[in-house]
mmCIF file of C-alpha atoms and ligand atoms in Angstrom:
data_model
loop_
_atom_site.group_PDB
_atom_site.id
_atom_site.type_symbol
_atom_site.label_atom_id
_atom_site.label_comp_id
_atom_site.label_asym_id
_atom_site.label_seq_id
_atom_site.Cartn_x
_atom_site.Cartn_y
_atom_site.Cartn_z
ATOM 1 C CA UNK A 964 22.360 -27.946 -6.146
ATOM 2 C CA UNK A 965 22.250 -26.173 -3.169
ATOM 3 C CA UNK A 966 19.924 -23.866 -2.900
ATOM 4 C CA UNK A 967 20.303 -19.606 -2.912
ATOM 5 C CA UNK A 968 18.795 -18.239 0.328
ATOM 6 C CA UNK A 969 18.524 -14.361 0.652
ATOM 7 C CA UNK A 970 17.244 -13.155 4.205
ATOM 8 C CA UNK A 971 14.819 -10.436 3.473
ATOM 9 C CA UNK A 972 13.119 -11.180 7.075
ATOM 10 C CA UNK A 973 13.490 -13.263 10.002
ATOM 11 C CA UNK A 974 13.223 -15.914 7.651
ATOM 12 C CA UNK A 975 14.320 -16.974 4.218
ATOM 13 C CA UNK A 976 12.582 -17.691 1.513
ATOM 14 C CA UNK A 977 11.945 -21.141 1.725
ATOM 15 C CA UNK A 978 8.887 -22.073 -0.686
ATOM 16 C CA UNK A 979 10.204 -24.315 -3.542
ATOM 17 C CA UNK A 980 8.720 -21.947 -5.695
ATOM 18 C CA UNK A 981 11.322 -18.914 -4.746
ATOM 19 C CA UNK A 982 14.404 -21.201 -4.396
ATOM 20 C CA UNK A 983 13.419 -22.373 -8.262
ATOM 21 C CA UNK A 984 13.453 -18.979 -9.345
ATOM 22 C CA UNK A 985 16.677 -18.017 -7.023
ATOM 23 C CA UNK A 986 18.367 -20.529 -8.370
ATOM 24 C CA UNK A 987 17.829 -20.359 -11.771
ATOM 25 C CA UNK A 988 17.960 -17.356 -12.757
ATOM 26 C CA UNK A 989 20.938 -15.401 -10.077
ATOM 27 C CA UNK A 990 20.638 -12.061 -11.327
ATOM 28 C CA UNK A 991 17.132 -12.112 -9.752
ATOM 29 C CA UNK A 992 17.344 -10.895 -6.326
ATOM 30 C CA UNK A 993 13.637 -11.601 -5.421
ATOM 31 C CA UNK A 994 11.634 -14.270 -6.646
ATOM 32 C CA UNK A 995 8.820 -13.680 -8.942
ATOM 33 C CA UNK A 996 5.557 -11.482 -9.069
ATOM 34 C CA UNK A 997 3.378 -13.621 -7.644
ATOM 35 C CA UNK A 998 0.092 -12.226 -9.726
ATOM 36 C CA UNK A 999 -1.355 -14.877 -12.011
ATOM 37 C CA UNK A 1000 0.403 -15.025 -15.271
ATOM 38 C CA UNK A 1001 3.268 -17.265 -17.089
ATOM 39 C CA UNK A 1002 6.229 -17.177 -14.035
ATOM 40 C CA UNK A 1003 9.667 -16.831 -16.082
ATOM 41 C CA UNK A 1004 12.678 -18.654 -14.057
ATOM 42 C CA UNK A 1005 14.733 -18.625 -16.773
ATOM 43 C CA UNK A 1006 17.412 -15.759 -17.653
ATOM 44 C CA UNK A 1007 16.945 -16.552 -21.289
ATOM 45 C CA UNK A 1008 13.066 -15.575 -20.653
ATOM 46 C CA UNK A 1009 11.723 -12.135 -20.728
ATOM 47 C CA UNK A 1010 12.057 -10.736 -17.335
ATOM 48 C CA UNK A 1011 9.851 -7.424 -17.156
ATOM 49 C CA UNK A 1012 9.716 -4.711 -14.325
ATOM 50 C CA UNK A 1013 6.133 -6.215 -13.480
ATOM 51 C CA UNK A 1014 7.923 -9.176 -12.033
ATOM 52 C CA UNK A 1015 9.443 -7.147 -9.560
ATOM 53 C CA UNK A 1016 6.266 -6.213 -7.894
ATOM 54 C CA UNK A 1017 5.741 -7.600 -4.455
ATOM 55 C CA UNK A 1018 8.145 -10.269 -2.095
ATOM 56 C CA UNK A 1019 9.451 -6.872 -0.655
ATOM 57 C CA UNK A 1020 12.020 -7.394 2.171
ATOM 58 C CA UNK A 1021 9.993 -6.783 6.080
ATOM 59 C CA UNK A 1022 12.198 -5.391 8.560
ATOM 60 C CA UNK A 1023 13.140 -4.249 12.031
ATOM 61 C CA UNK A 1024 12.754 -1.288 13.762
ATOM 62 C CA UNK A 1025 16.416 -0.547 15.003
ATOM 63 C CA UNK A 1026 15.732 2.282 16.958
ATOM 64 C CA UNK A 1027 11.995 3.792 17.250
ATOM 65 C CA UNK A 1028 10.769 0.804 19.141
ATOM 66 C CA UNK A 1029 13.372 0.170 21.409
ATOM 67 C CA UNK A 1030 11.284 0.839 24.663
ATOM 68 C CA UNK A 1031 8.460 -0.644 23.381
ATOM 69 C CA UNK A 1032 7.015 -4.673 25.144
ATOM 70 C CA UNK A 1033 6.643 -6.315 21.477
ATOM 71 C CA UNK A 1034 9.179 -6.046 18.720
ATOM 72 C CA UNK A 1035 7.740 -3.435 15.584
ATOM 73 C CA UNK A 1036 8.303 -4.828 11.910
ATOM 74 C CA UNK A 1037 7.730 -3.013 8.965
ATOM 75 C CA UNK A 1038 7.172 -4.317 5.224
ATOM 76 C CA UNK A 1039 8.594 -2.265 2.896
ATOM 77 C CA UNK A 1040 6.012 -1.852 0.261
ATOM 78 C CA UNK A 1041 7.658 1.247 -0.910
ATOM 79 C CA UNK A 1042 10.319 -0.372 -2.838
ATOM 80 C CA UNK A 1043 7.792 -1.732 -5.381
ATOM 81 C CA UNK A 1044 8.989 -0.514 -9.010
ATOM 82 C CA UNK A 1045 6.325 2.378 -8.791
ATOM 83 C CA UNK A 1046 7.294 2.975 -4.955
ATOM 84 C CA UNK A 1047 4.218 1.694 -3.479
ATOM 85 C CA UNK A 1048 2.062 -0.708 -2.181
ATOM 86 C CA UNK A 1049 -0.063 -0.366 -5.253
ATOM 87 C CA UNK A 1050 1.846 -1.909 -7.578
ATOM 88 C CA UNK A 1051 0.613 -5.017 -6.794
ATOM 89 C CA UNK A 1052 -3.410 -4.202 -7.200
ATOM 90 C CA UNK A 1053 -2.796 -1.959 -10.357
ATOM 91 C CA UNK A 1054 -1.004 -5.534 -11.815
ATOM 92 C CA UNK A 1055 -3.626 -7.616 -10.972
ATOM 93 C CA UNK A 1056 -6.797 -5.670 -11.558
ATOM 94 C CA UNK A 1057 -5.217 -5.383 -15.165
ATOM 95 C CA UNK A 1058 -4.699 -8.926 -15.194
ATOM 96 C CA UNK A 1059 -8.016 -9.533 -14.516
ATOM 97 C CA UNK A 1060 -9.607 -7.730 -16.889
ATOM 98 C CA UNK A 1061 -7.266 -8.979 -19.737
ATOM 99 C CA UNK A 1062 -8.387 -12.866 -18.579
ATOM 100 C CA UNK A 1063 -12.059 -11.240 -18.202
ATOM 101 C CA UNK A 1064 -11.697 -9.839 -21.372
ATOM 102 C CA UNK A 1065 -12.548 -6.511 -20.936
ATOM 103 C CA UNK A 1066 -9.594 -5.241 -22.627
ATOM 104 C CA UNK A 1067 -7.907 -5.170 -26.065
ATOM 105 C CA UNK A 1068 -4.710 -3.367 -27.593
ATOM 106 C CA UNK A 1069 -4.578 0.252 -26.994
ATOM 107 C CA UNK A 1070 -7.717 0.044 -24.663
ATOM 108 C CA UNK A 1071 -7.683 3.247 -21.914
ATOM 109 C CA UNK A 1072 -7.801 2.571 -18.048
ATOM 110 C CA UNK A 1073 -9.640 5.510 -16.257
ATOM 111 C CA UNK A 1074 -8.897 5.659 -12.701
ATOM 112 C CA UNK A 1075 -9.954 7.843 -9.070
ATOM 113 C CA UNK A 1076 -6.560 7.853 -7.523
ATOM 114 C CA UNK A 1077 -4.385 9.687 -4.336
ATOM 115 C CA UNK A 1078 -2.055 8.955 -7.357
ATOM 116 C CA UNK A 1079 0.159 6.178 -5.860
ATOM 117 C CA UNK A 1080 -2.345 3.666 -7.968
ATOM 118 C CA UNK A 1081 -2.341 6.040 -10.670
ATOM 119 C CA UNK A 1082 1.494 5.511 -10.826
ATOM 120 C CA UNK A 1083 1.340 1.138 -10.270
ATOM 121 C CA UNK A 1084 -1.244 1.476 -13.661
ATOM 122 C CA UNK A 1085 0.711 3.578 -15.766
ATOM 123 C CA UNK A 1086 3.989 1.032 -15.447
ATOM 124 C CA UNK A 1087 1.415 -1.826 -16.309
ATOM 125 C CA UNK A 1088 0.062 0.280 -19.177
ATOM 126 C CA UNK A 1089 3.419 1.085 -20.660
ATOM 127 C CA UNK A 1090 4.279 -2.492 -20.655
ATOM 128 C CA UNK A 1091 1.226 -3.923 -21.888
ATOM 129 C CA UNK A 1092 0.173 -1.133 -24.123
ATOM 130 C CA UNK A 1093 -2.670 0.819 -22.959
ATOM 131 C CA UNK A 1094 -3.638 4.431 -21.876
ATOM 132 C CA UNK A 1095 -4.314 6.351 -18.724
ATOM 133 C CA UNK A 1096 -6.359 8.719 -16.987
ATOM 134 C CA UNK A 1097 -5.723 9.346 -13.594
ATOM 135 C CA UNK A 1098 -8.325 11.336 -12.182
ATOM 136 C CA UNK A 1099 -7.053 13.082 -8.734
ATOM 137 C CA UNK A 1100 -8.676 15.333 -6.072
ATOM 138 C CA UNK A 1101 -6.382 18.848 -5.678
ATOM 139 C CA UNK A 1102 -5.720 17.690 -2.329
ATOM 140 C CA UNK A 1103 -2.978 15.284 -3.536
ATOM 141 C CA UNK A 1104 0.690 16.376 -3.681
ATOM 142 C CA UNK A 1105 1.628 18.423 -6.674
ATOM 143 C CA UNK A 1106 4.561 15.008 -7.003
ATOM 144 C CA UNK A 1107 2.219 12.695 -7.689
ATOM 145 C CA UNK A 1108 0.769 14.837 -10.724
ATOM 146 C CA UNK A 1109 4.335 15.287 -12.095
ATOM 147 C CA UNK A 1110 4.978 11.693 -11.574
ATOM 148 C CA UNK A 1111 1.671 10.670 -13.310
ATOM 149 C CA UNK A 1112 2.639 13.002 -16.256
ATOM 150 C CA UNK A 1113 6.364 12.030 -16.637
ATOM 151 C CA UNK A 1114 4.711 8.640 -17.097
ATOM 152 C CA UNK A 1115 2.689 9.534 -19.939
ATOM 153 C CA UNK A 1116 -0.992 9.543 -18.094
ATOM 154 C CA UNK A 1117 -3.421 11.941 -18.243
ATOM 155 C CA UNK A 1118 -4.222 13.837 -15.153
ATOM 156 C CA UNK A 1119 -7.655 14.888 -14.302
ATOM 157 C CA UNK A 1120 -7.720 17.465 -10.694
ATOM 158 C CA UNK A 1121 -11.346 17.594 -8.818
ATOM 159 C CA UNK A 1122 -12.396 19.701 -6.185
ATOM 160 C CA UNK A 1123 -11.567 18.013 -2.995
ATOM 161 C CA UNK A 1124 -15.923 17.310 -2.975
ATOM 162 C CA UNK A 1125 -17.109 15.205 -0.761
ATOM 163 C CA UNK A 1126 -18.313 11.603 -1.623
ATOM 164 C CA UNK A 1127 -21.737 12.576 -2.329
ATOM 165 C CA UNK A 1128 -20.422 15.909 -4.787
ATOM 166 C CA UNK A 1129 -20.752 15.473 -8.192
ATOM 167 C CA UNK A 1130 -17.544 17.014 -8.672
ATOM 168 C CA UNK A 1131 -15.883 14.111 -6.259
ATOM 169 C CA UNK A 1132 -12.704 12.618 -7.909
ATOM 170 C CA UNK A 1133 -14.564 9.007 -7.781
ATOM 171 C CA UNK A 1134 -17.766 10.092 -9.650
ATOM 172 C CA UNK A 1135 -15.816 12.355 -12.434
ATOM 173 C CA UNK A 1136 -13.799 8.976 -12.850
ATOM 174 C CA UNK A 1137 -16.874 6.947 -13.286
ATOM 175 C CA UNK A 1138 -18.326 9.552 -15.687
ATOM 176 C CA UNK A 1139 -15.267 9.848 -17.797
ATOM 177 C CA UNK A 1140 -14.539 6.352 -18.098
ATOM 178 C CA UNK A 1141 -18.302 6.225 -19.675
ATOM 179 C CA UNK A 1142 -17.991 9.150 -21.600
ATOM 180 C CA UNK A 1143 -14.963 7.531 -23.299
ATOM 181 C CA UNK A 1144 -15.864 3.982 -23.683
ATOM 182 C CA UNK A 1145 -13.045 3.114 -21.095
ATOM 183 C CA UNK A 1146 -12.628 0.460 -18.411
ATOM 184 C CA UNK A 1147 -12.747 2.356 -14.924
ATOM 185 C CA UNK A 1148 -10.601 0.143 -13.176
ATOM 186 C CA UNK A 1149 -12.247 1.406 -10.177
ATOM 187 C CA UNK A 1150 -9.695 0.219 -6.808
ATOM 188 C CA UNK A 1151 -12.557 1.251 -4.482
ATOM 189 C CA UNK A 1152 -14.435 -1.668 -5.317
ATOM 190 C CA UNK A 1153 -12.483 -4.200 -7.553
ATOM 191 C CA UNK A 1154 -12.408 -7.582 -5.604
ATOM 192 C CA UNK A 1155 -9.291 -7.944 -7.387
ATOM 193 C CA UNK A 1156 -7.620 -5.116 -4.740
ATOM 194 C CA UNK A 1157 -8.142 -7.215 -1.217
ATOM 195 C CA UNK A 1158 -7.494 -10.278 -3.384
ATOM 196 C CA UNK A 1159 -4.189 -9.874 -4.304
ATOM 197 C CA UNK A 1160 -3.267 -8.662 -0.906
ATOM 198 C CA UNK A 1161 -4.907 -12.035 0.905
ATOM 199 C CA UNK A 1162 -3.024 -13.681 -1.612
ATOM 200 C CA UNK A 1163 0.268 -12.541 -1.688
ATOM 201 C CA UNK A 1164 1.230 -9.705 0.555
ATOM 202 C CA UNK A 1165 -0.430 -11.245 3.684
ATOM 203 C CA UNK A 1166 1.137 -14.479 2.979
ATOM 204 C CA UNK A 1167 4.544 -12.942 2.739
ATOM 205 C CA UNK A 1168 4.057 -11.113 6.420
ATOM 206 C CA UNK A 1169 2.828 -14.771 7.860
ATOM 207 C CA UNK A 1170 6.036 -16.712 5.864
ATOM 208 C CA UNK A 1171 8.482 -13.741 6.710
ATOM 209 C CA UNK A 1172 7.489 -14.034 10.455
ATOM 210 C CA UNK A 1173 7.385 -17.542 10.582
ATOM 211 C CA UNK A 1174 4.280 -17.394 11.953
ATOM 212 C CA UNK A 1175 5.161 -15.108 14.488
ATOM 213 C CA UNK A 1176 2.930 -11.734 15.098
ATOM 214 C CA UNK A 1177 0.987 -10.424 17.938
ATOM 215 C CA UNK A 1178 -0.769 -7.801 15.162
ATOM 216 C CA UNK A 1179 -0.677 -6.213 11.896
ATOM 217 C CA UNK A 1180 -1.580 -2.522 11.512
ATOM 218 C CA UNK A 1181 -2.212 -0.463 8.527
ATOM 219 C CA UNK A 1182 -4.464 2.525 6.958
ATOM 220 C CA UNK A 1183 -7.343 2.281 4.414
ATOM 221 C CA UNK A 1184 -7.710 4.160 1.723
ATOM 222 C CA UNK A 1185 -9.647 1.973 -0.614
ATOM 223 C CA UNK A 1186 -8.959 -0.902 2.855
ATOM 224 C CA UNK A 1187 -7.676 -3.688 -0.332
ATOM 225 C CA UNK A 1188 -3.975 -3.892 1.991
ATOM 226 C CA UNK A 1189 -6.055 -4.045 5.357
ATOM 227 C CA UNK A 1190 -8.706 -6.546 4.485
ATOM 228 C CA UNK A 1191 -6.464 -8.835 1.999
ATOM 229 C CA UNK A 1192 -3.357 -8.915 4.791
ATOM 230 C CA UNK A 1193 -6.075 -8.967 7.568
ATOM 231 C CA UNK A 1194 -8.520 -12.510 6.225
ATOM 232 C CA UNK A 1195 -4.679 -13.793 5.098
ATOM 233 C CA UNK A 1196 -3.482 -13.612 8.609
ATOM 234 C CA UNK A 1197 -6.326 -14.559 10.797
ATOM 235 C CA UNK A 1198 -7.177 -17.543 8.302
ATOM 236 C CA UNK A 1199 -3.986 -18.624 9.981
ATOM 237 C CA UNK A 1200 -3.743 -17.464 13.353
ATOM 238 C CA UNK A 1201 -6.755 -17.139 15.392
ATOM 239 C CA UNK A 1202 -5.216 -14.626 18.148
ATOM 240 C CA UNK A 1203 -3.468 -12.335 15.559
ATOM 241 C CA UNK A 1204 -4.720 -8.649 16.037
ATOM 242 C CA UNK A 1205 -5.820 -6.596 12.811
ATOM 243 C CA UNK A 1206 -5.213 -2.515 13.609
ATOM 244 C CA UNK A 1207 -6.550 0.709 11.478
ATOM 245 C CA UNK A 1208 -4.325 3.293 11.798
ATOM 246 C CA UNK A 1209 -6.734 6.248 11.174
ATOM 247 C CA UNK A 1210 -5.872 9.981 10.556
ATOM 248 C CA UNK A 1211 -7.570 12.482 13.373
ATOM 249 C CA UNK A 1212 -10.376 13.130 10.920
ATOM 250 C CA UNK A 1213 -11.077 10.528 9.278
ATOM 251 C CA UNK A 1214 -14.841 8.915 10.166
ATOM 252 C CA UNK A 1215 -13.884 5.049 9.641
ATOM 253 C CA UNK A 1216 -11.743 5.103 13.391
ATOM 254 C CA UNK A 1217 -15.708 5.478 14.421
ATOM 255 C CA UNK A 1218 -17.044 2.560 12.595
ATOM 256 C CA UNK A 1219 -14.461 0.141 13.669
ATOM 257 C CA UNK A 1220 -14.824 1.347 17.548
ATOM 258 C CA UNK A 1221 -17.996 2.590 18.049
ATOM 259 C CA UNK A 1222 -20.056 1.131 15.241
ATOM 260 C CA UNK A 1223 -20.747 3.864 13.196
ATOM 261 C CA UNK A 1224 -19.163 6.623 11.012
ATOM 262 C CA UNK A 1225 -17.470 8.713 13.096
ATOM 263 C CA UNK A 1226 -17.462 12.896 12.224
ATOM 264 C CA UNK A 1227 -15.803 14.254 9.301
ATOM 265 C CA UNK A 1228 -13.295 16.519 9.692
ATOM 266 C CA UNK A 1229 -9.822 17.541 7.766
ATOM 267 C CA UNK A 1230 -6.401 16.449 7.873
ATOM 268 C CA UNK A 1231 -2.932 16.320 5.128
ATOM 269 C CA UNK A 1232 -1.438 13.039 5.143
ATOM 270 C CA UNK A 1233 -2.907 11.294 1.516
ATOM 271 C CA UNK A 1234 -4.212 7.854 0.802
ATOM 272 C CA UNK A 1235 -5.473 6.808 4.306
ATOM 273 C CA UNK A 1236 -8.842 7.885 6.192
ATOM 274 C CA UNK A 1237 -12.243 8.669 4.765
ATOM 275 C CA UNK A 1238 -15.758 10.157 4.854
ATOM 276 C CA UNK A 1239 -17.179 7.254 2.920
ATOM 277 C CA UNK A 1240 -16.231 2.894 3.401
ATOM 278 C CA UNK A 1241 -15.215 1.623 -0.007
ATOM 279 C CA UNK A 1242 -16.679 -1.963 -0.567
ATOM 280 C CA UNK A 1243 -13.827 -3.776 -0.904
ATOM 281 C CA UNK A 1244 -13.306 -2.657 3.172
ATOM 282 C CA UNK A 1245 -14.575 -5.349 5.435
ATOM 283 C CA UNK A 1246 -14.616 -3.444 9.009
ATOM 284 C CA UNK A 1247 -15.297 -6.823 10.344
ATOM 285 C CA UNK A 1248 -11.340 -8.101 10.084
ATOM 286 C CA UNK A 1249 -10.029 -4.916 12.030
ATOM 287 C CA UNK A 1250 -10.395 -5.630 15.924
ATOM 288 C CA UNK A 1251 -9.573 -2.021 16.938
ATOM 289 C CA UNK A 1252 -8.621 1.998 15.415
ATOM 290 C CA UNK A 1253 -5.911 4.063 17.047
ATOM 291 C CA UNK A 1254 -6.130 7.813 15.155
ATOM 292 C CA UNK A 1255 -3.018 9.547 15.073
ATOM 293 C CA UNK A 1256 -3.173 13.258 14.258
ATOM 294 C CA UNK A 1257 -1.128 14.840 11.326
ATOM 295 C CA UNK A 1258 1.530 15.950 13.372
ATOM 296 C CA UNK A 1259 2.668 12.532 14.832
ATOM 297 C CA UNK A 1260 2.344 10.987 10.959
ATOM 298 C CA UNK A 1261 4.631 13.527 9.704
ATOM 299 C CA UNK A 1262 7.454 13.379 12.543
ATOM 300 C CA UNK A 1263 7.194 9.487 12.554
ATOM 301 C CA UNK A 1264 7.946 9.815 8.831
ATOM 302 C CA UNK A 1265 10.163 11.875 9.387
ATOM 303 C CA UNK A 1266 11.920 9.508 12.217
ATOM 304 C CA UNK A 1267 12.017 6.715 9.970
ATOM 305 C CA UNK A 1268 13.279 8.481 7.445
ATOM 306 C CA UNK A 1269 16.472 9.642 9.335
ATOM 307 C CA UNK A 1270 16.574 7.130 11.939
ATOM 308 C CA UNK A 1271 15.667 4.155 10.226
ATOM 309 C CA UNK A 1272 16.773 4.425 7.066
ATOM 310 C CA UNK A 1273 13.275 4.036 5.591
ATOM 311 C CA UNK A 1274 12.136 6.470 3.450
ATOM 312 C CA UNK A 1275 8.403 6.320 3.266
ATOM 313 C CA UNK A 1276 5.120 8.971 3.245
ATOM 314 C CA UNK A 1277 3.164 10.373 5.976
ATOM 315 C CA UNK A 1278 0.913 7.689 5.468
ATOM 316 C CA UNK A 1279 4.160 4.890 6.989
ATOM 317 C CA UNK A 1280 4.129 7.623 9.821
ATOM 318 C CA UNK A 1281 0.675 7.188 10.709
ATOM 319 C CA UNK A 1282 0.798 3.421 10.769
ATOM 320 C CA UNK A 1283 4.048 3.580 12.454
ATOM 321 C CA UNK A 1284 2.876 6.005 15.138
ATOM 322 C CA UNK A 1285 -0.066 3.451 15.894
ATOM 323 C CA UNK A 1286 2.067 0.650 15.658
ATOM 324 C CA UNK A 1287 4.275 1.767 18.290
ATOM 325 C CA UNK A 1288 1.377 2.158 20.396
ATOM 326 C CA UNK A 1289 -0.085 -1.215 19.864
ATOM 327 C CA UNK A 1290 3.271 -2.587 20.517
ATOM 328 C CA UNK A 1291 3.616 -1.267 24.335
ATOM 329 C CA UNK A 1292 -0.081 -2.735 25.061
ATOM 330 C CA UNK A 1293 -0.328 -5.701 27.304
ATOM 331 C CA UNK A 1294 -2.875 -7.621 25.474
ATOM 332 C CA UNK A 1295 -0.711 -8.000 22.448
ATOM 333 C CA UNK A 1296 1.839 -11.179 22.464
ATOM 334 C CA UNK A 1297 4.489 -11.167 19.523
ATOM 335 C CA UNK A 1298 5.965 -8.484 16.794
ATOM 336 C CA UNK A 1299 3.978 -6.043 15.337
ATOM 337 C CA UNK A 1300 3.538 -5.252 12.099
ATOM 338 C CA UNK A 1301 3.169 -2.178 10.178
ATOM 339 C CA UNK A 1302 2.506 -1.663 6.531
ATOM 340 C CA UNK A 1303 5.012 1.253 4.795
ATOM 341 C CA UNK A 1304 2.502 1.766 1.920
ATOM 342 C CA UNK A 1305 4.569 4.706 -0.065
ATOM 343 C CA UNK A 1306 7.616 6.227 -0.670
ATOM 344 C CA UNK A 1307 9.036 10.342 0.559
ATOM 345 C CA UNK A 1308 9.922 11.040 -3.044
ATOM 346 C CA UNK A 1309 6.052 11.741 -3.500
ATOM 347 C CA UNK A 1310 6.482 14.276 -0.794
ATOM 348 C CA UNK A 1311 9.030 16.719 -0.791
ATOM 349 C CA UNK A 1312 7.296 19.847 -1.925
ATOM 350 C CA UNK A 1313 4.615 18.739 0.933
ATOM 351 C CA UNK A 1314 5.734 17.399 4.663
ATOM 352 C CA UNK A 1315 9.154 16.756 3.774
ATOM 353 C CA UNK A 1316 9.719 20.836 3.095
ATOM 354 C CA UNK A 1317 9.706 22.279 6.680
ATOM 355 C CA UNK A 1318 8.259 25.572 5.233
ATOM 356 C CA UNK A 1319 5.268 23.767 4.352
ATOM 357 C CA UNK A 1320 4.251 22.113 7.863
ATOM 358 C CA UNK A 1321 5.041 25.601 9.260
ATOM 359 C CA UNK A 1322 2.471 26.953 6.932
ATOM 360 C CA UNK A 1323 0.102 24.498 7.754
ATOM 361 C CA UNK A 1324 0.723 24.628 11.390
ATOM 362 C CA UNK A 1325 1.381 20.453 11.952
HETATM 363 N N1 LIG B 2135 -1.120 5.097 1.929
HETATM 364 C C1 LIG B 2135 -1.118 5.742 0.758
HETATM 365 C C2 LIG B 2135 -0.121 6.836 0.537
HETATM 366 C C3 LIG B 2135 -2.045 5.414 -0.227
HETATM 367 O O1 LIG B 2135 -2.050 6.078 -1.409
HETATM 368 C C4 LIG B 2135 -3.005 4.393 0.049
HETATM 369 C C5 LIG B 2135 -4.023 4.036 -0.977
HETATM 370 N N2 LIG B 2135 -4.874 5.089 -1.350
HETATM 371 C C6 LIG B 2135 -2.994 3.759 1.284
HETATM 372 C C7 LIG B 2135 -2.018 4.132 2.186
HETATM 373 C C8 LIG B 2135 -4.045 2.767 1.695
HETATM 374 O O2 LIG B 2135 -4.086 1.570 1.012
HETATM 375 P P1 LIG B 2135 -5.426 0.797 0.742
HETATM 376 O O3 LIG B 2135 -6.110 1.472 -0.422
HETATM 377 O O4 LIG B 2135 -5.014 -0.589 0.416
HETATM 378 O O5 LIG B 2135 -6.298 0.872 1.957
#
């Protein structure tokens, strides 16, 4: 039978395993979720909205990169189901604790969350039957609360304390999750979080591009997408370039380029940058940090957005913004790479409302 090819990058899909599942079952137009777990090919199976997580399409820039030496790519992360990149780590850190055994019918998940994996968790727990708390700093947009409620969680708001404050959202997470007898599913240092991305999202970028990529850039927030991409690419290419794309701000630009925690200041875009380095971060696979101040993250969001047809977060701006940059450097040979971690519909009441950046002056 010939086989069903779909171009969702420069290349098709051409592992046996995808054209199986193309062919098969047609009304699928990506192959399965490739976290661990019974794959269904079959139309007759159950197909659930958890295999629909990851094998997102990775695309061109048409128009921001134009003038730039090395072609800019971005993978689309935010058309998971739940809109982000988190999808895939709230699937298989519950995956993991089901085969660890840590959970059983009706158990509740307790999580510290920007709210994008607040949002991945609560479409696992619907489908597999378990409950939520999300617990968020106020910082976060007031959409990912609504979100996280319209999906049934319960939302917890903390000061926006710093990592060694009680009242942090990370430590009121830990100290719920014991108070309750819950599993604290806890993102920040879950191996299962760079796991997942070494195992599937970095091997998609290196399949996609056939090989093909001069360097990959992305923000941390927890650094699971960074590190997982970042050991998946260089385990494969040994002059590949790994790039943090770091808020103006944030301290971890200063680790990766001068060794130690840079100082902490304040900025708005959400998920990326810190004043602490989760341990599932491993500096060591990021070669250098461009910082890119609010401002440029929220017109590059913007630009892709209207220009691009890609409609992504603050955070895509920021790793857009340094992407760009990386891309017009001589000392980088082949397409970039940029993650687009969210999507704008978590955003409109913040830098997608043009009264809002006015009041914040970016
Ligand atoms: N962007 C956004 C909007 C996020 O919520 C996050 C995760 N907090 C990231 C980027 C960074 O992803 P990671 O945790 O894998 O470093």
């Amino acid at each position: 039978m010939a086989s069903r090819r779909f171009r969702l990058g420069p290349s098709t899909f051409a592992s046996d395993e995808a054209k199986v599942g193309l062919e098969r079952q047609q009304v699928r137009l990506r192959p399965p979720a490739s976290s661990p777990g019974p794959r269904r090919v079959s139309p007759y199976d159950d197909v659930t909205i958890l295999d629909a997580i990851g094998h997102t399409p990775l695309v061109r820039l048409q128009h921001l990169a134009a003038d730039a030496r090395n072609e800019v790519w971005v993978k689309c992360e935010h058309l998971n189901p739940g809109g982000s990149v988190k999808d895939r780590i709230a699937l298989a850190i519950v995956d993991a604790a089901e085969r660890e055994g840590r959970l059983a019918a009706g158990s509740t998940l307790v999580e510290a969350t920007a709210g994008n994996t607040g949002i991945g968790l609560a479409i696992v727990a619907a489908l597999r039957g378990y409950q939520l708390v999300c617990v968020m700093p106020e910082k976060m947009s007031v959409d990912k609360r609504r979100a996280l409620r319209a999906l049934g969680a319960e939302v917890v708001v903390t000061d926006n304390a710093p990592p060694d404050d009680p009242r942090n959202f990370k430590h009121v997470a830990r100290r719920l999750a014991a108070e309750r007898g819950a599993l604290l599913t806890d993102q920040f240092n879950n191996v299962a979080n760079p796991d997942v991305h070494e195992r599937t999202t970095g091997v998609e970028i290196w399949e996609q591009m056939q090989g093909r990529i001069g360097a990959f850039v992305a923000g941390v927030g927890t650094g699971g997408s960074i590190t997982g991409v970042g050991r998946a690419l260089k385990a494969r290419s040994s002059t590949v370039k790994v790039v943090l794309a770091d808020p103006v701000g944030s301290r971890l630009a200063g680790l990766v380029n001068d060794g130690a925690l840079g100082p902490d200041g304040s900025y708005l875009v959400e998920g990326i940058g810190s004043s602490d380095v989760s341990a599932v971060f491993d500096p060591d696979v990021v070669d250098w940090a461009e910082t890119i101040d609010d401002t440029l993250s929220f017109d590059t969001a913007e630009a892709l957005v209207r220009r691009e047809g890609l409609l992504v977060g603050g955070s895509a701006g920021t790793s857009v913004a340094a992407a760009l940059r990386v891309a017009r450097r001589d000392d980088v040979d082949g397409p970039v790479v940029a993650l687009l971690p969210d999507g704008w519909d978590r955003y409109y009441t913040t830098h997608f409302d043009p009264a809002w950046r006015q009041k914040k002056g970016v």
